[in-house]
CSV table of C-alpha atoms and ligand atoms in Angstrom, one decimal:
chain,number,residue,atom,x,y,z
Q,1474,MET,CA,-148.4,35.9,77.5
Q,1475,SER,CA,-147.8,35.0,81.1
Q,1476,LEU,CA,-146.8,37.6,83.7
Q,1477,SER,CA,-143.5,35.9,83.9
Q,1478,GLN,CA,-142.8,36.3,80.2
Q,1479,ARG,CA,-144.0,40.0,80.1
Q,1480,ASP,CA,-141.8,40.7,83.2
Q,1481,ILE,CA,-138.5,39.6,81.6
Q,1482,LYS,CA,-138.9,42.1,78.8
Q,1483,ASN,CA,-138.5,45.3,80.9
Q,1484,ILE,CA,-138.2,44.7,84.7
Q,1485,TRP,CA,-135.0,44.9,86.6
Q,1486,HIS,CA,-135.3,42.9,89.9
Q,1487,PRO,CA,-133.4,43.4,93.1
Q,1488,LEU,CA,-130.7,41.0,94.2
Q,1489,THR,CA,-130.8,39.4,90.8
Q,1490,GLN,CA,-128.1,38.6,88.2
Q,1491,HIS,CA,-130.4,38.7,85.1
Q,1492,LYS,CA,-128.0,37.0,82.8
Q,1493,THR,CA,-128.3,33.7,84.7
Q,1494,ALA,CA,-131.5,34.1,86.8
Q,1495,THR,CA,-134.6,32.0,86.0
Q,1496,ALA,CA,-137.7,33.9,85.1
Q,1497,PRO,CA,-139.6,35.2,88.2
Q,1498,ILE,CA,-142.8,33.5,89.3
Q,1499,GLY,CA,-146.0,35.5,88.7
Q,1500,ILE,CA,-148.0,35.9,91.9
Q,1501,VAL,CA,-151.6,36.8,91.4
Q,1502,LYS,CA,-153.1,36.6,94.9
Q,1503,ALA,CA,-152.2,36.3,98.5
Q,1504,ALA,CA,-154.4,35.5,101.5
Q,1505,GLY,CA,-153.4,34.6,105.1
Q,1506,ALA,CA,-150.2,32.6,105.0
Q,1507,VAL,CA,-150.6,31.5,101.3
Q,1508,LEU,CA,-149.4,32.9,98.0
Q,1509,HIS,CA,-151.1,31.9,94.7
Q,1510,ASP,CA,-149.2,31.9,91.4
Q,1511,GLU,CA,-150.5,32.5,87.9
Q,1512,GLU,CA,-150.5,28.8,87.2
Q,1513,GLY,CA,-152.7,28.1,90.1
Q,1514,LYS,CA,-150.0,26.8,92.4
Q,1515,GLU,CA,-150.0,27.6,96.1
Q,1516,TYR,CA,-147.1,28.4,98.4
Q,1517,ILE,CA,-147.0,28.7,102.1
Q,1518,ASP,CA,-145.3,32.0,102.8
Q,1519,GLY,CA,-142.7,30.7,105.4
Q,1520,ILE,CA,-141.0,34.1,105.7
Q,1521,ALA,CA,-144.0,36.4,105.7
Q,1522,SER,CA,-142.7,38.0,102.6
Q,1523,TRP,CA,-139.5,39.2,104.2
Q,1524,TYR,CA,-141.0,39.6,107.7
Q,1525,THR,CA,-143.7,42.1,106.7
Q,1526,ALA,CA,-147.1,40.3,106.4
Q,1527,MET,CA,-147.1,39.1,110.0
Q,1528,TYR,CA,-150.9,39.3,110.4
Q,1529,GLY,CA,-151.4,37.4,107.2
Q,1530,HIS,CA,-151.7,38.7,103.6
Q,1531,CYS,CA,-154.6,40.9,102.7
Q,1532,ASN,CA,-155.7,40.9,106.3
Q,1533,GLU,CA,-159.2,42.3,106.3
Q,1534,TYR,CA,-158.8,44.4,109.5
Q,1535,ILE,CA,-155.7,46.1,108.1
Q,1536,VAL,CA,-157.1,46.5,104.6
Q,1537,GLU,CA,-160.3,48.1,105.9
Q,1538,ALA,CA,-158.4,50.5,108.2
Q,1539,VAL,CA,-156.3,51.6,105.2
Q,1540,THR,CA,-159.3,51.9,102.9
Q,1541,ARG,CA,-161.1,54.1,105.4
Q,1542,GLN,CA,-158.0,56.3,105.7
Q,1543,MET,CA,-157.5,56.6,102.0
Q,1544,LYS,CA,-161.0,58.0,101.5
Q,1545,GLN,CA,-160.5,60.5,104.3
Q,1546,LEU,CA,-157.0,61.9,103.8
Q,1547,ASP,CA,-154.5,60.4,101.3
Q,1548,GLN,CA,-151.3,62.4,101.5
Q,1549,ILE,CA,-150.2,65.8,102.9
Q,1550,VAL,CA,-146.9,67.5,103.4
Q,1551,PHE,CA,-145.6,66.5,106.9
Q,1552,THR,CA,-143.6,69.7,107.4
Q,1553,GLY,CA,-146.0,72.2,109.0
Q,1554,PHE,CA,-149.0,69.9,108.8
Q,1555,THR,CA,-150.0,67.0,110.9
Q,1556,HIS,CA,-152.9,64.5,110.9
Q,1557,GLU,CA,-154.8,62.1,113.0
Q,1558,ALA,CA,-153.2,58.8,111.8
Q,1559,ALA,CA,-149.7,60.1,112.5
Q,1560,VAL,CA,-150.5,61.4,115.9
Q,1561,THR,CA,-152.4,58.2,116.9
Q,1562,LEU,CA,-149.6,56.0,115.6
Q,1563,GLY,CA,-147.0,58.0,117.6
Q,1564,GLU,CA,-149.1,57.5,120.8
Q,1565,LYS,CA,-149.6,53.8,120.2
Q,1566,LEU,CA,-146.0,53.1,119.3
Q,1567,LEU,CA,-144.7,54.9,122.4
Q,1568,GLU,CA,-147.0,52.8,124.5
Q,1569,ILE,CA,-145.3,49.6,123.3
Q,1570,LEU,CA,-141.7,50.8,122.6
Q,1571,PRO,CA,-139.1,50.7,125.4
Q,1572,ALA,CA,-140.0,53.4,128.0
Q,1573,ASN,CA,-137.1,55.7,127.2
Q,1574,GLN,CA,-138.3,56.3,123.7
Q,1575,SER,CA,-140.0,59.7,123.3
Q,1576,ARG,CA,-140.0,60.9,119.7
Q,1577,ILE,CA,-141.2,59.3,116.4
Q,1578,PHE,CA,-139.5,60.4,113.2
Q,1579,PHE,CA,-141.0,59.0,109.9
Q,1580,ASN,CA,-139.2,57.7,106.8
Q,1581,ASP,CA,-139.9,55.3,103.9
Q,1582,ASN,CA,-138.3,52.0,104.6
Q,1583,GLY,CA,-135.8,50.1,106.7
Q,1584,SER,CA,-132.7,51.5,105.1
Q,1585,THR,CA,-133.8,55.1,105.4
Q,1586,ALA,CA,-134.9,54.5,109.0
Q,1587,VAL,CA,-131.2,53.4,109.6
Q,1588,GLU,CA,-129.9,56.3,107.4
Q,1589,ALA,CA,-131.8,58.8,109.5
Q,1590,ALA,CA,-130.6,57.2,112.7
Q,1591,ILE,CA,-127.0,57.5,111.6
Q,1592,LYS,CA,-127.4,61.1,110.6
Q,1593,MET,CA,-129.2,61.8,114.0
Q,1594,ALA,CA,-126.2,60.3,115.8
Q,1595,PHE,CA,-123.6,62.3,113.9
Q,1596,GLN,CA,-125.6,65.5,114.3
Q,1597,PHE,CA,-126.2,64.8,118.0
Q,1598,HIS,CA,-122.5,65.1,118.6
Q,1599,PHE,CA,-122.0,67.9,116.1
Q,1600,ASN,CA,-124.7,70.0,117.9
Q,1601,LYS,CA,-122.8,69.4,121.1
Q,1602,GLY,CA,-119.6,70.8,119.5
Q,1603,GLU,CA,-117.9,67.4,118.9
Q,1604,LYS,CA,-116.9,65.9,115.6
Q,1605,ARG,CA,-117.4,62.2,115.9
Q,1606,ASP,CA,-117.0,60.3,112.6
Q,1607,THR,CA,-117.1,56.5,113.4
Q,1608,ILE,CA,-119.9,54.0,113.6
Q,1609,ILE,CA,-119.3,50.8,115.6
Q,1610,ALA,CA,-121.2,47.7,114.1
Q,1611,PHE,CA,-121.3,44.0,114.3
Q,1612,GLU,CA,-119.2,41.9,111.9
Q,1613,GLU,CA,-122.1,40.2,110.2
Q,1614,GLY,CA,-124.7,42.9,110.6
Q,1615,PHE,CA,-127.2,43.9,107.9
Q,1616,HIS,CA,-128.8,47.4,107.9
Q,1617,GLY,CA,-130.0,48.1,104.4
Q,1618,ASP,CA,-128.7,49.2,101.0
Q,1619,THR,CA,-128.5,53.0,101.1
Q,1620,PHE,CA,-125.0,54.3,101.6
Q,1621,GLY,CA,-124.9,54.8,105.3
Q,1622,ALA,CA,-126.8,51.6,106.0
Q,1623,MET,CA,-124.7,49.7,103.5
Q,1624,SER,CA,-121.5,51.0,105.0
Q,1625,ALA,CA,-122.6,49.7,108.4
Q,1626,SER,CA,-123.5,46.3,107.0
Q,1627,GLY,CA,-120.8,43.7,107.5
Q,1628,LEU,CA,-122.3,41.3,105.0
Q,1629,SER,CA,-121.2,43.4,102.0
Q,1630,VAL,CA,-120.1,40.5,99.8
Q,1631,TYR,CA,-121.5,42.2,96.7
Q,1632,ASN,CA,-120.6,45.8,97.7
Q,1633,GLY,CA,-117.2,45.9,96.0
Q,1634,PRO,CA,-118.0,48.9,93.6
Q,1635,PHE,CA,-118.9,51.1,96.6
Q,1636,GLU,CA,-116.5,50.2,99.3
Q,1637,ASP,CA,-114.2,53.2,98.6
Q,1638,PHE,CA,-117.1,55.5,99.4
Q,1639,PHE,CA,-118.3,54.0,102.7
Q,1640,LEU,CA,-118.7,55.8,106.0
Q,1641,LYS,CA,-116.1,55.0,108.6
Q,1642,VAL,CA,-117.1,51.8,110.4
Q,1643,GLU,CA,-115.3,49.7,113.0
Q,1644,ARG,CA,-116.5,46.2,113.7
Q,1645,ILE,CA,-116.8,44.0,116.7
Q,1646,PRO,CA,-118.0,40.3,116.8
Q,1647,ALA,CA,-121.5,39.7,118.1
Q,1648,PRO,CA,-121.3,38.6,121.8
Q,1649,GLN,CA,-121.6,34.9,122.3
Q,1650,GLU,CA,-121.3,32.9,125.5
Q,1651,ASP,CA,-117.6,32.4,125.2
Q,1652,ASN,CA,-116.3,35.6,123.6
Q,1653,LEU,CA,-117.5,38.6,125.7
Q,1654,ASP,CA,-114.1,39.5,127.1
Q,1655,GLU,CA,-112.7,39.6,123.6
Q,1656,VAL,CA,-115.6,41.6,122.3
Q,1657,LEU,CA,-115.3,44.2,125.1
Q,1658,GLU,CA,-111.6,44.5,124.7
Q,1659,LYS,CA,-111.9,45.1,120.9
Q,1660,LEU,CA,-114.7,47.6,121.6
Q,1661,LYS,CA,-112.5,49.5,124.1
Q,1662,ALA,CA,-109.6,49.6,121.6
Q,1663,ILE,CA,-111.9,50.9,118.9
Q,1664,ILE,CA,-113.2,53.6,121.2
Q,1665,SER,CA,-109.7,54.8,122.3
Q,1666,ASN,CA,-108.5,54.9,118.6
Q,1667,ASN,CA,-111.5,56.5,117.0
Q,1668,LYS,CA,-114.1,59.2,117.6
Q,1669,CYS,CA,-117.1,57.0,117.9
Q,1670,ALA,CA,-120.6,58.5,117.4
Q,1671,ALA,CA,-122.8,55.4,117.6
Q,1672,PHE,CA,-123.0,51.7,118.0
Q,1673,LEU,CA,-125.5,50.3,115.4
Q,1674,TYR,CA,-126.7,46.7,115.9
Q,1675,GLU,CA,-129.5,44.2,115.2
Q,1676,PRO,CA,-130.6,43.3,118.7
Q,1677,LEU,CA,-130.5,39.5,119.6
Q,1678,VAL,CA,-131.0,38.2,116.0
Q,1679,GLN,CA,-128.9,39.0,113.0
Q,1680,GLY,CA,-131.4,38.2,110.2
Q,1681,ALA,CA,-129.4,38.4,107.0
Q,1682,ALA,CA,-126.4,36.7,108.7
Q,1683,GLY,CA,-128.6,33.6,108.8
Q,1684,MET,CA,-130.8,34.3,111.8
Q,1685,LYS,CA,-127.8,34.2,114.1
Q,1686,PHE,CA,-128.5,34.8,117.8
Q,1687,HIS,CA,-126.5,36.6,120.4
Q,1688,SER,CA,-126.9,37.2,124.1
Q,1689,PRO,CA,-128.8,40.0,125.7
Q,1690,GLU,CA,-126.3,40.1,128.6
Q,1691,GLY,CA,-123.5,40.6,126.1
Q,1692,LEU,CA,-125.4,43.4,124.4
Q,1693,ASN,CA,-126.0,44.9,127.8
Q,1694,ALA,CA,-122.3,44.9,128.6
Q,1695,ILE,CA,-121.5,46.6,125.2
Q,1696,HIS,CA,-124.2,49.2,125.9
Q,1697,LYS,CA,-122.6,50.0,129.2
Q,1698,VAL,CA,-119.2,50.7,127.7
Q,1699,CYS,CA,-120.8,52.8,125.0
Q,1700,ARG,CA,-122.7,54.8,127.6
Q,1701,GLU,CA,-119.5,55.6,129.5
Q,1702,HIS,CA,-118.1,57.2,126.3
Q,1703,GLY,CA,-121.2,59.1,125.2
Q,1704,ILE,CA,-121.7,56.7,122.2
Q,1705,LEU,CA,-125.3,56.5,121.2
Q,1706,CYS,CA,-126.8,53.0,120.9
Q,1707,ILE,CA,-129.0,52.4,117.8
Q,1708,ALA,CA,-131.1,49.3,117.7
Q,1709,ASP,CA,-132.0,48.3,114.2
Q,1710,GLU,CA,-135.3,46.5,114.9
Q,1711,VAL,CA,-136.4,46.5,111.3
Q,1712,MET,CA,-136.5,42.7,111.2
Q,1713,THR,CA,-136.9,41.9,115.0
Q,1714,GLY,CA,-139.7,44.4,115.7
Q,1715,PHE,CA,-143.3,43.6,116.3
Q,1716,GLY,CA,-143.5,40.3,118.1
Q,1717,LYS,CA,-141.1,38.1,116.1
Q,1718,THR,CA,-138.8,37.4,119.0
Q,1719,GLY,CA,-141.7,36.6,121.3
Q,1720,MET,CA,-141.6,40.2,122.7
Q,1721,ASN,CA,-142.9,43.2,120.9
Q,1722,PHE,CA,-139.3,44.3,120.5
Q,1723,ALA,CA,-136.0,42.4,120.9
Q,1724,SER,CA,-134.7,45.4,122.9
Q,1725,GLU,CA,-137.1,44.3,125.7
Q,1726,TYR,CA,-134.8,41.4,126.5
Q,1727,VAL,CA,-131.9,43.7,127.1
Q,1728,ALA,CA,-131.6,45.6,130.5
Q,1729,THR,CA,-130.2,48.8,129.0
Q,1730,LYS,CA,-132.3,50.6,126.4
Q,1731,PRO,CA,-131.2,51.9,123.0
Q,1732,ASP,CA,-131.1,55.7,122.4
Q,1733,ILE,CA,-132.5,55.3,118.9
Q,1734,ILE,CA,-134.6,52.5,117.4
Q,1735,CYS,CA,-135.2,51.8,113.7
Q,1736,LEU,CA,-138.5,50.2,112.5
Q,1737,SER,CA,-140.0,49.1,109.3
Q,1738,LYS,CA,-141.0,45.7,107.7
Q,1739,ALA,CA,-143.9,44.5,109.9
Q,1740,LEU,CA,-144.5,48.1,111.1
Q,1741,THR,CA,-147.1,48.4,108.3
Q,1742,ALA,CA,-148.2,44.8,108.3
Q,1743,GLY,CA,-147.0,44.0,104.8
Q,1744,LEU,CA,-149.4,46.5,103.1
Q,1745,VAL,CA,-147.4,49.6,102.3
Q,1746,PRO,CA,-143.8,50.8,102.8
Q,1747,MET,CA,-142.9,53.0,105.8
Q,1748,GLY,CA,-140.0,53.3,108.2
Q,1749,ILE,CA,-139.7,55.0,111.6
Q,1750,THR,CA,-136.7,56.2,113.6
Q,1751,SER,CA,-137.6,56.7,117.3
Q,1752,CYS,CA,-135.3,58.3,119.8
Q,1753,SER,CA,-135.0,59.3,123.5
Q,1754,GLN,CA,-135.8,62.7,124.8
Q,1755,GLN,CA,-132.0,63.3,125.4
Q,1756,VAL,CA,-131.3,62.8,121.6
Q,1757,TYR,CA,-134.3,64.9,120.6
Q,1758,GLU,CA,-133.3,67.8,122.9
Q,1759,ALA,CA,-129.8,68.0,121.4
Q,1760,PHE,CA,-131.6,69.4,118.2
Q,1761,LEU,CA,-133.5,72.1,120.0
Q,1762,ASP,CA,-131.9,75.5,119.5
Q,1763,ASP,CA,-132.6,79.1,118.3
Q,1764,ASP,CA,-130.3,78.3,115.4
Q,1765,ILE,CA,-132.4,76.6,112.7
Q,1766,ALA,CA,-129.5,74.7,111.4
Q,1767,ARG,CA,-129.3,72.6,114.6
Q,1768,GLY,CA,-132.6,71.1,113.7
Q,1769,PHE,CA,-132.8,67.8,111.8
Q,1770,PHE,CA,-133.0,68.8,108.2
Q,1771,HIS,CA,-133.8,65.4,106.8
Q,1772,ALA,CA,-137.1,64.7,105.0
Q,1773,HIS,CA,-138.8,62.2,102.8
Q,1774,THR,CA,-141.7,63.4,100.6
Q,1775,TYR,CA,-144.0,60.6,101.8
Q,1776,SER,CA,-143.2,61.1,105.5
Q,1777,ALA,CA,-146.0,59.8,107.7
Q,1778,ASN,CA,-148.1,58.9,104.7
Q,1779,PRO,CA,-151.7,58.6,106.2
Q,1780,PRO,CA,-152.6,55.2,104.7
Q,1781,ALA,CA,-149.3,53.8,105.9
Q,1782,CYS,CA,-149.9,55.2,109.4
Q,1783,ALA,CA,-153.4,53.6,109.3
Q,1784,ALA,CA,-151.8,50.2,108.4
Q,1785,ALA,CA,-149.4,50.6,111.3
Q,1786,ILE,CA,-152.0,51.5,113.8
Q,1787,ALA,CA,-154.2,48.5,112.8
Q,1788,GLY,CA,-151.0,46.3,112.9
Q,1789,ILE,CA,-150.3,47.4,116.5
Q,1790,GLU,CA,-153.9,46.7,117.5
Q,1791,LEU,CA,-153.6,43.2,116.1
Q,1792,LEU,CA,-150.1,42.6,117.6
Q,1793,THR,CA,-151.4,43.5,121.1
Q,1794,SER,CA,-154.6,41.4,120.7
Q,1795,GLU,CA,-155.0,38.3,122.8
Q,1796,GLU,CA,-155.5,36.3,119.6
Q,1797,ILE,CA,-152.1,37.2,118.0
Q,1798,GLN,CA,-150.3,36.9,121.3
Q,1799,LYS,CA,-151.7,33.4,121.7
Q,1800,SER,CA,-150.6,32.6,118.2
Q,1801,ILE,CA,-147.1,33.7,118.9
Q,1802,ARG,CA,-146.9,31.3,121.9
Q,1803,ARG,CA,-148.4,28.5,119.7
Q,1804,ILE,CA,-145.8,28.9,117.0
Q,1805,GLU,CA,-143.1,29.2,119.6
Q,1806,THR,CA,-144.2,25.8,121.1
Q,1807,ASN,CA,-144.4,24.2,117.7
Q,1808,HIS,CA,-140.9,25.5,116.7
Q,1809,LYS,CA,-139.4,24.2,120.0
Q,1810,GLN,CA,-140.9,20.7,119.5
Q,1811,PHE,CA,-139.6,20.5,115.9
Q,1812,ALA,CA,-136.2,21.8,116.9
Q,1813,ALA,CA,-135.9,19.1,119.6
Q,1814,SER,CA,-136.9,16.4,117.2
Q,1815,ILE,CA,-134.4,17.4,114.6
Q,1816,ARG,CA,-131.4,18.5,116.8
Q,1817,ASP,CA,-129.6,15.1,116.7
Q,1818,HIS,CA,-130.0,14.5,113.0
Q,1819,LYS,CA,-126.6,13.8,111.4
Q,1820,LYS,CA,-127.1,16.5,108.8
Q,1821,VAL,CA,-128.0,19.2,111.3
Q,1822,ARG,CA,-125.2,21.2,112.7
Q,1823,GLY,CA,-127.3,23.4,114.9
Q,1824,VAL,CA,-130.9,24.5,115.4
Q,1825,ARG,CA,-132.3,27.5,117.3
Q,1826,THR,CA,-135.6,29.2,118.0
Q,1827,LEU,CA,-136.7,32.5,119.5
Q,1828,GLY,CA,-140.3,33.6,119.3
Q,1829,VAL,CA,-141.6,32.7,115.8
Q,1830,ILE,CA,-138.1,32.5,114.4
Q,1831,LEU,CA,-136.7,29.0,113.7
Q,1832,ALA,CA,-133.3,28.4,112.1
Q,1833,VAL,CA,-131.6,25.1,111.1
Q,1834,ASP,CA,-128.0,25.0,110.1
Q,1835,ILE,CA,-127.2,22.2,107.7
Q,1836,ASN,CA,-124.1,20.2,108.2
Q,1837,ALA,CA,-122.7,21.1,104.7
Q,1838,ASP,CA,-120.6,23.9,103.2
Q,1839,MET,CA,-122.7,26.1,101.0
Q,1840,SER,CA,-122.2,29.6,99.6
Q,1841,ARG,CA,-124.8,32.2,100.3
Q,1842,TYR,CA,-126.6,32.1,96.9
Q,1843,GLY,CA,-124.7,29.1,95.4
Q,1844,SER,CA,-126.2,26.2,93.4
Q,1845,LEU,CA,-126.7,23.9,96.3
Q,1846,ARG,CA,-128.6,26.7,98.1
Q,1847,ASN,CA,-130.7,27.1,94.9
Q,1848,LYS,CA,-131.4,23.4,94.8
Q,1849,LEU,CA,-132.7,23.7,98.3
Q,1850,PHE,CA,-134.9,26.7,97.4
Q,1851,GLU,CA,-136.4,24.7,94.5
Q,1852,PHE,CA,-136.9,21.7,96.7
Q,1853,PHE,CA,-139.2,23.7,99.0
Q,1854,MET,CA,-141.0,25.5,96.1
Q,1855,GLU,CA,-141.9,22.2,94.5
Q,1856,ARG,CA,-143.5,21.2,97.8
Q,1857,GLY,CA,-145.5,24.5,97.9
Q,1858,ILE,CA,-143.4,26.2,100.5
Q,1859,PHE,CA,-141.7,29.5,100.1
Q,1860,LEU,CA,-138.5,29.8,102.1
Q,1861,ARG,CA,-135.2,31.6,101.3
Q,1862,PRO,CA,-132.3,29.6,102.7
Q,1863,LEU,CA,-129.2,31.7,103.4
Q,1864,GLY,CA,-126.1,29.6,102.7
Q,1865,ASN,CA,-126.5,26.5,104.8
Q,1866,THR,CA,-129.1,28.0,107.0
Q,1867,ILE,CA,-132.8,27.2,106.5
Q,1868,TYR,CA,-135.0,29.6,108.4
Q,1869,VAL,CA,-138.7,30.0,109.0
Q,1870,LEU,CA,-140.4,33.2,110.1
Q,1871,PRO,CA,-144.0,32.6,109.4
Q,1872,PRO,CA,-147.0,35.0,109.6
Q,1873,PHE,CA,-148.6,34.8,113.1
Q,1874,VAL,CA,-151.7,33.5,111.4
Q,1875,ILE,CA,-150.1,30.4,110.0
Q,1876,ASN,CA,-152.0,27.3,111.2
Q,1877,ASP,CA,-150.5,24.1,112.7
Q,1878,GLY,CA,-151.1,22.1,109.6
Q,1879,GLN,CA,-149.1,24.6,107.5
Q,1880,LEU,CA,-146.4,24.7,110.1
Q,1881,GLN,CA,-146.1,20.9,110.1
Q,1882,LYS,CA,-145.9,20.8,106.3
Q,1883,ILE,CA,-142.9,23.2,106.5
Q,1884,TYR,CA,-141.2,21.1,109.2
Q,1885,LYS,CA,-141.8,17.9,107.2
Q,1886,ALA,CA,-140.2,19.5,104.1
Q,1887,ILE,CA,-137.2,20.7,106.1
Q,1888,GLU,CA,-136.7,17.2,107.4
Q,1889,GLU,CA,-137.0,15.7,104.0
Q,1890,SER,CA,-134.7,18.3,102.4
Q,1891,LEU,CA,-131.8,16.9,104.5
Q,1892,VAL,CA,-131.5,13.9,102.2
Q,1893,LEU,CA,-130.1,16.4,99.6
Q,1894,PHE,CA,-127.0,16.5,101.7
Q,1895,ASP,CA,-126.4,12.7,102.0
O,115,PLP,C1,-134.6,44.5,105.8
O,115,PLP,C2,-133.7,45.2,106.8
O,115,PLP,C3,-133.2,46.5,106.6
O,115,PLP,C4,-133.5,47.3,105.3
O,115,PLP,O1,-134.9,47.5,105.1
O,115,PLP,P1,-135.4,47.9,103.7
O,115,PLP,O2,-136.8,48.3,103.9
O,115,PLP,O3,-135.2,46.7,102.9
O,115,PLP,O4,-134.6,49.1,103.2
O,115,PLP,C5,-132.5,47.1,107.5
O,115,PLP,N1,-132.1,46.4,108.7
O,115,PLP,C6,-132.5,45.2,108.9
O,115,PLP,C7,-132.2,44.5,110.2
O,115,PLP,C8,-133.3,44.5,108.0
O,115,PLP,O5,-133.7,43.3,108.2
């Protein structure tokens, strides 16, 4: 029996309506930018398996570092104990994170990195004797699927059953070139009508919204208003972190720096799950007290799992290497050339690039996971390319190790896919 046939007997997949979904594809191997299925078909991984495997699948350098770590120390309780991999990762991360970051808190994935950030923000104010209960977030933001993160996500089309239990969240539009006054006015109104604890946002690129970009200047202006009112700024860099925008972190494009940063996805180079919530010294100090209860009593069993830390250290070493930095520039240049060549196509409504991110908006109305979108998905799969279009947006976020031939193959398929909309 095939993997695919065995799977449908007892597995429940995420983001899947099993009554109507087609059987999943059995993947047996991955190497570099390529996935291999059980029938021997190959697919170029155009989205680095949800922005994780940025240094290529089964990257030898990462695998070796993790293997070495697993043989030395596999897992320990991270309350009362520490270990080399966690300490080294903390040092290496703080070297590349924005300079105001000073503490590294470990969790398990992107959602829990955000969840911890939200709890930190609420308790920060609580510890100072203030009860602040509102989160400010962007309209089309995505922050994960646990309750706090889900509440803050504006893209909650499938969250109907849970909406009554959400945290209190007020929304502002993402700042574009023409709406900054409106955004700031709305922000100020929210601040005067609510007790705002934090502003949570995806810096510069809203991934799940369809790789929508907004301006660093706008973000800077929002930060300033938040600062004036003691509202903590939380940058969710789960998607944007680790080189994808051309910088190590998207927050580097913004003049003011966030108080808290959430990391995951490429953090562990696609090998194992881990999340991190980093914060400034000011945030950290609000938890120091003779009263134990003012500490941050939030923990995950696998906090700072040593093999995960080893993967992250090796990932940072690769990210900061000349070879990967050159690759980022190379992909950037390729994306820009392709974007320029397709910009005036009658079926293209818009095209944008930043770092290794490329997004093409098709001139057609499509629902997020509707049938036309599925047709588009199939079109790419038939050509050996794995992409996950979001509504009418086709986006590419390839591993840094993708070669020019593979990139051109993706571009060609995108161009050819436009005939579906004639
Ligand atoms: C993927 C993502 C998350 C959630 O991360 P998980 O590891 O899937 O829980 C949160 N925020 C952003 C911006 C993301 O892209």
